[in-house]
Short mmCIF file of C-alpha atoms in Angstrom, two decimals:
data_model
loop_
_atom_site.label_atom_id
_atom_site.label_comp_id
_atom_site.label_asym_id
_atom_site.label_seq_id
_atom_site.Cartn_x
_atom_site.Cartn_y
_atom_site.Cartn_z
CA MET A 1 -2.30 6.03 -12.28
CA LYS A 2 -1.94 7.12 -15.82
CA SER A 3 -4.18 5.91 -18.59
CA TRP A 4 -6.10 8.88 -19.48
CA LEU A 5 -6.63 7.44 -22.90
CA PRO A 6 -3.98 5.69 -24.70
CA VAL A 7 -1.61 6.29 -21.92
CA ALA A 8 -4.19 7.13 -19.36
CA PHE A 9 -3.61 5.40 -16.11
CA ALA A 10 -1.65 3.01 -18.22
CA THR A 11 1.76 4.50 -18.06
CA LEU A 12 2.26 2.58 -14.88
CA LEU A 13 4.31 0.29 -17.11
CA ALA A 14 7.88 -0.26 -16.12
CA ALA A 15 10.49 -2.94 -15.54
CA PRO A 16 14.19 -3.59 -15.99
CA THR A 17 15.58 -5.15 -19.15
CA SER A 18 18.52 -6.50 -17.19
CA THR A 19 19.28 -7.03 -13.54
CA PRO A 20 22.69 -6.72 -11.88
CA ALA A 21 24.18 -9.83 -10.32
CA ILE A 22 22.51 -10.56 -7.01
CA SER A 23 23.31 -12.95 -4.22
CA GLU A 24 22.12 -16.55 -4.36
CA ASP A 25 19.94 -16.16 -1.28
CA LEU A 26 17.89 -13.51 -3.10
CA VAL A 27 17.57 -15.63 -6.23
CA ALA A 28 15.98 -18.41 -4.18
CA PRO A 29 12.21 -18.58 -4.80
CA GLU A 30 11.50 -18.23 -1.08
CA ALA A 31 12.97 -14.72 -1.09
CA GLY A 32 10.56 -13.57 -3.78
CA VAL A 33 7.61 -15.18 -2.03
CA ALA A 34 8.60 -13.48 1.24
CA LEU A 35 8.64 -10.06 -0.45
CA ALA A 36 5.29 -10.78 -2.09
CA GLU A 37 3.75 -11.68 1.26
CA LYS A 38 5.20 -8.54 2.82
CA LEU A 39 3.74 -6.37 0.05
CA LEU A 40 0.32 -7.98 0.23
CA ALA A 41 0.18 -7.55 4.00
CA ALA A 42 1.13 -3.87 3.70
CA MET A 43 -1.65 -3.28 1.15
CA GLY A 44 -4.40 -4.58 3.44
CA GLY A 45 -3.90 -8.32 3.51
CA ARG A 46 -4.71 -11.44 1.52
CA GLU A 47 -8.31 -11.82 2.65
CA ALA A 48 -9.21 -8.24 1.78
CA TRP A 49 -7.72 -8.26 -1.73
CA ALA A 50 -9.00 -11.76 -2.51
CA GLY A 51 -12.53 -10.40 -2.12
CA VAL A 52 -12.02 -7.43 -4.46
CA THR A 53 -13.02 -8.04 -8.08
CA TYR A 54 -13.67 -4.44 -9.16
CA VAL A 55 -12.07 -1.06 -8.56
CA HIS A 56 -13.16 2.45 -9.50
CA VAL A 57 -10.60 5.22 -9.17
CA GLU A 58 -10.99 8.96 -9.69
CA ALA A 59 -7.86 11.11 -9.65
CA ARG A 60 -6.70 14.61 -10.47
CA HIS A 61 -3.83 14.61 -12.97
CA ASP A 62 -1.13 17.09 -13.90
CA ASP A 63 0.66 16.30 -17.15
CA LEU A 64 3.38 18.28 -18.91
CA GLU A 65 1.61 17.65 -22.23
CA ILE A 66 -1.79 18.97 -21.02
CA PRO A 67 -2.12 22.74 -20.35
CA ARG A 68 -4.38 22.40 -17.31
CA PRO A 69 -5.05 19.72 -14.68
CA PHE A 70 -7.74 17.20 -15.54
CA VAL A 71 -9.74 14.47 -13.83
CA ASN A 72 -9.25 10.84 -14.77
CA ARG A 73 -11.77 8.09 -13.93
CA ILE A 74 -11.29 4.37 -14.36
CA TRP A 75 -13.69 1.44 -13.90
CA ASN A 76 -11.88 -1.90 -13.83
CA ASP A 77 -13.37 -5.42 -13.81
CA PHE A 78 -10.63 -7.82 -12.66
CA SER A 79 -12.45 -10.94 -13.89
CA LYS A 80 -12.13 -10.24 -17.63
CA PRO A 81 -10.74 -7.56 -19.97
CA ARG A 82 -13.43 -4.98 -19.27
CA VAL A 83 -12.23 -1.51 -18.36
CA ARG A 84 -13.50 2.02 -18.90
CA PHE A 85 -11.52 5.25 -19.06
CA TRP A 86 -12.77 8.84 -18.83
CA ALA A 87 -10.64 11.98 -18.76
CA GLY A 88 -11.56 15.63 -18.97
CA ASN A 89 -11.55 19.23 -17.81
CA ASP A 90 -13.12 22.44 -19.16
CA ASP A 91 -11.02 22.10 -22.32
CA PHE A 92 -11.66 18.52 -23.36
CA THR A 93 -13.53 15.30 -22.61
CA SER A 94 -12.56 11.87 -23.83
CA SER A 95 -13.69 8.39 -22.86
CA ARG A 96 -13.51 4.85 -24.12
CA GLN A 97 -13.96 1.28 -22.92
CA ILE A 98 -13.00 -2.24 -23.87
CA ARG A 99 -15.25 -5.26 -23.37
CA ASP A 100 -16.20 -8.46 -25.18
CA GLY A 101 -12.97 -8.43 -27.17
CA GLU A 102 -13.35 -4.97 -28.68
CA GLY A 103 -13.15 -1.31 -27.74
CA ILE A 104 -15.18 1.81 -28.50
CA ARG A 105 -14.75 5.55 -27.97
CA GLU A 106 -17.64 6.94 -25.97
CA SER A 107 -16.93 10.67 -26.27
CA GLY A 108 -14.57 13.13 -27.88
CA PRO A 109 -14.06 13.91 -31.58
CA GLN A 110 -14.23 10.22 -32.55
CA ALA A 111 -17.17 9.22 -30.34
CA GLY A 112 -18.85 6.04 -31.53
CA THR A 113 -15.86 4.71 -33.45
CA ARG A 114 -14.20 1.40 -32.60
CA LEU A 115 -10.65 1.08 -31.39
CA THR A 116 -8.16 -0.47 -33.77
CA ALA A 117 -6.78 -3.90 -32.89
CA GLU A 118 -3.55 -2.23 -31.75
CA GLN A 119 -5.41 0.24 -29.54
CA TYR A 120 -7.50 -2.55 -28.04
CA GLU A 121 -4.38 -4.58 -27.25
CA SER A 122 -2.80 -1.54 -25.61
CA ASP A 123 -5.76 -1.17 -23.26
CA ARG A 124 -5.98 -4.91 -22.69
CA GLY A 125 -2.28 -4.92 -21.79
CA TRP A 126 -2.92 -2.11 -19.30
CA TRP A 127 -5.73 -4.17 -17.75
CA GLU A 128 -3.50 -7.25 -17.60
CA ALA A 129 -0.77 -5.41 -15.67
CA ASN A 130 -2.95 -3.14 -13.54
CA VAL A 131 -1.46 -2.98 -10.07
CA TYR A 132 -4.75 -3.53 -8.22
CA ARG A 133 -5.63 -6.52 -10.37
CA THR A 134 -2.18 -7.94 -9.58
CA PHE A 135 -2.86 -7.57 -5.85
CA HIS A 136 -6.10 -9.51 -6.34
CA ARG A 137 -4.33 -12.29 -8.25
CA MET A 138 -1.62 -12.49 -5.59
CA ALA A 139 -4.27 -12.70 -2.87
CA LYS A 140 -6.06 -15.51 -4.73
CA ARG A 141 -2.76 -17.43 -5.00
CA ASP A 142 -2.85 -17.38 -8.80
CA ALA A 143 -0.65 -20.34 -9.72
CA THR A 144 0.42 -18.70 -13.00
CA LEU A 145 2.33 -15.99 -11.13
CA ALA A 146 5.87 -16.39 -9.80
CA TYR A 147 7.90 -14.08 -7.58
CA ARG A 148 11.55 -13.07 -7.76
CA ALA A 149 13.59 -10.96 -5.36
CA ALA A 150 15.86 -8.82 -7.56
CA GLY A 151 17.44 -7.19 -4.51
CA PRO A 152 16.62 -6.84 -0.81
CA ALA A 153 13.73 -4.47 -1.55
CA ARG A 154 12.86 -5.20 -5.19
CA LEU A 155 10.09 -7.66 -6.03
CA GLU A 156 9.39 -8.88 -9.56
CA VAL A 157 6.05 -10.53 -10.31
CA MET A 158 6.61 -12.89 -13.21
CA ASN A 159 4.41 -14.26 -15.99
CA PRO A 160 4.46 -17.97 -16.90
CA ASP A 161 6.83 -17.23 -19.81
CA GLY A 162 9.36 -15.64 -17.45
CA SER A 163 8.62 -12.06 -18.46
CA VAL A 164 8.00 -9.37 -15.85
CA LEU A 165 4.37 -8.50 -15.23
CA ASN A 166 5.04 -5.92 -12.50
CA TRP A 167 7.94 -4.84 -10.33
CA PHE A 168 8.00 -3.04 -6.99
CA VAL A 169 10.55 -1.37 -4.76
CA LEU A 170 9.36 -1.75 -1.17
CA ASN A 171 10.16 0.15 2.00
CA ARG A 172 10.93 -1.62 5.29
CA LYS A 173 7.20 -2.00 6.00
CA GLY A 174 6.57 -3.66 2.64
CA GLU A 175 4.79 -0.63 1.17
CA PRO A 176 5.45 0.08 -2.52
CA MET A 177 7.68 3.11 -3.09
CA LEU A 178 8.17 2.55 -6.82
CA PHE A 179 6.12 0.49 -9.27
CA GLY A 180 6.39 -0.51 -12.90
CA SER A 181 5.33 -3.09 -15.47
CA GLY A 182 6.77 -4.86 -18.47
CA LYS A 183 10.00 -3.46 -19.88
CA ASP A 184 9.73 0.14 -18.70
CA THR A 185 12.74 0.92 -16.52
CA LEU A 186 11.48 4.26 -15.19
CA GLY A 187 8.52 3.44 -12.97
CA THR A 188 5.97 5.43 -11.00
CA THR A 189 6.69 6.70 -7.50
CA PHE A 190 3.91 5.94 -5.02
CA GLY A 191 2.99 8.16 -2.08
CA PRO A 192 1.73 7.20 1.40
CA LEU A 193 -1.15 4.76 1.64
CA ALA A 194 -4.83 5.36 2.34
CA SER A 195 -7.61 2.84 3.04
CA ALA A 196 -10.95 2.10 1.39
CA GLY A 197 -13.15 -0.97 1.41
CA GLY A 198 -10.71 -2.86 3.61
CA VAL A 199 -7.75 -2.48 1.23
CA LYS A 200 -5.00 0.11 0.87
CA TYR A 201 -3.87 2.19 -2.11
CA PRO A 202 -1.34 5.00 -2.74
CA LYS A 203 -2.78 8.47 -2.17
CA TRP A 204 -0.78 9.79 -5.09
CA GLY A 205 1.68 8.75 -7.74
CA ALA A 206 4.19 10.47 -10.00
CA ARG A 207 6.21 9.43 -13.01
CA ALA A 208 9.85 9.16 -11.97
CA ASP A 209 10.93 11.63 -14.68
CA GLY A 210 8.44 14.26 -13.50
CA SER A 211 6.32 14.14 -16.66
CA TRP A 212 3.03 13.59 -14.79
CA ARG A 213 1.52 13.09 -11.37
CA TYR A 214 -1.86 12.23 -9.92
CA GLU A 215 -3.75 12.54 -6.63
CA VAL A 216 -6.55 10.08 -5.85
CA LEU A 217 -9.88 11.78 -5.15
CA ASP A 218 -12.03 8.67 -4.80
CA PHE A 219 -11.24 4.97 -4.54
CA VAL A 220 -13.90 2.25 -4.51
CA ALA A 221 -13.04 -1.44 -4.08
CA ALA A 222 -15.92 -3.90 -4.35
CA SER A 223 -16.59 -7.63 -4.42
CA GLU A 224 -18.98 -7.26 -7.37
CA VAL A 225 -19.07 -5.05 -10.45
CA PRO A 226 -21.90 -2.49 -10.18
CA LYS A 227 -24.56 -3.17 -12.79
CA ASP A 228 -24.28 0.31 -14.28
CA ALA A 229 -20.48 0.64 -14.20
CA PHE A 230 -20.11 0.14 -17.93
CA THR A 231 -23.42 1.54 -19.13
CA THR A 232 -24.21 4.77 -17.25
CA SER A 233 -22.67 7.95 -18.62
CA PRO A 234 -19.19 8.48 -17.13
CA LEU A 235 -20.19 12.08 -16.30
CA SER A 236 -22.81 10.81 -13.85
CA ARG A 237 -20.46 8.51 -11.95
#
């Protein structure tokens, strides 16, 4: 769930730059669609995720680069690039959000300053590839997405230009065991699933190289964005 500020929650980015030769039956579009359906069913089903347009997640993180565990909070509007990040413990607090085509730091040493264009694009890219937003798009039958089976248990969700948006390694039940986005080959390991608001989510996740891990403390899935999600102080949420 990493993207506790530039990387916060956002290091869920991973995908292969090349794929070994696979059998023709897996290359067939139907194989990718079948894996996509299996994944969506395991995560709570099409109807449930189609109705979710907003997610709020709170998680406890351990990171090799941070001396002590910290809490990470994310507010994510699936309908447009509008997402808010907060991270902190007794040693630090930092928060920022993007909306209306720009980003601003809400707390920390640079509170009140705007994100650079590069920083905004980094957060917008995180929003674009967010795993829960992808589930919503899959459930809504987004015609711009395509699916490819890159092995019996590996699903690649493709962008219109043929690039990888997300990839998953699924267990026999269709649950995601490993997840990544873009060109990152490492991925994030997902733990067992829990339920909230009719959908399912991993209880915990960990970077495959052991550099960080998180445990979900609170997960809210809603059909509408709360009016105060992007205005009320993150500390009060």
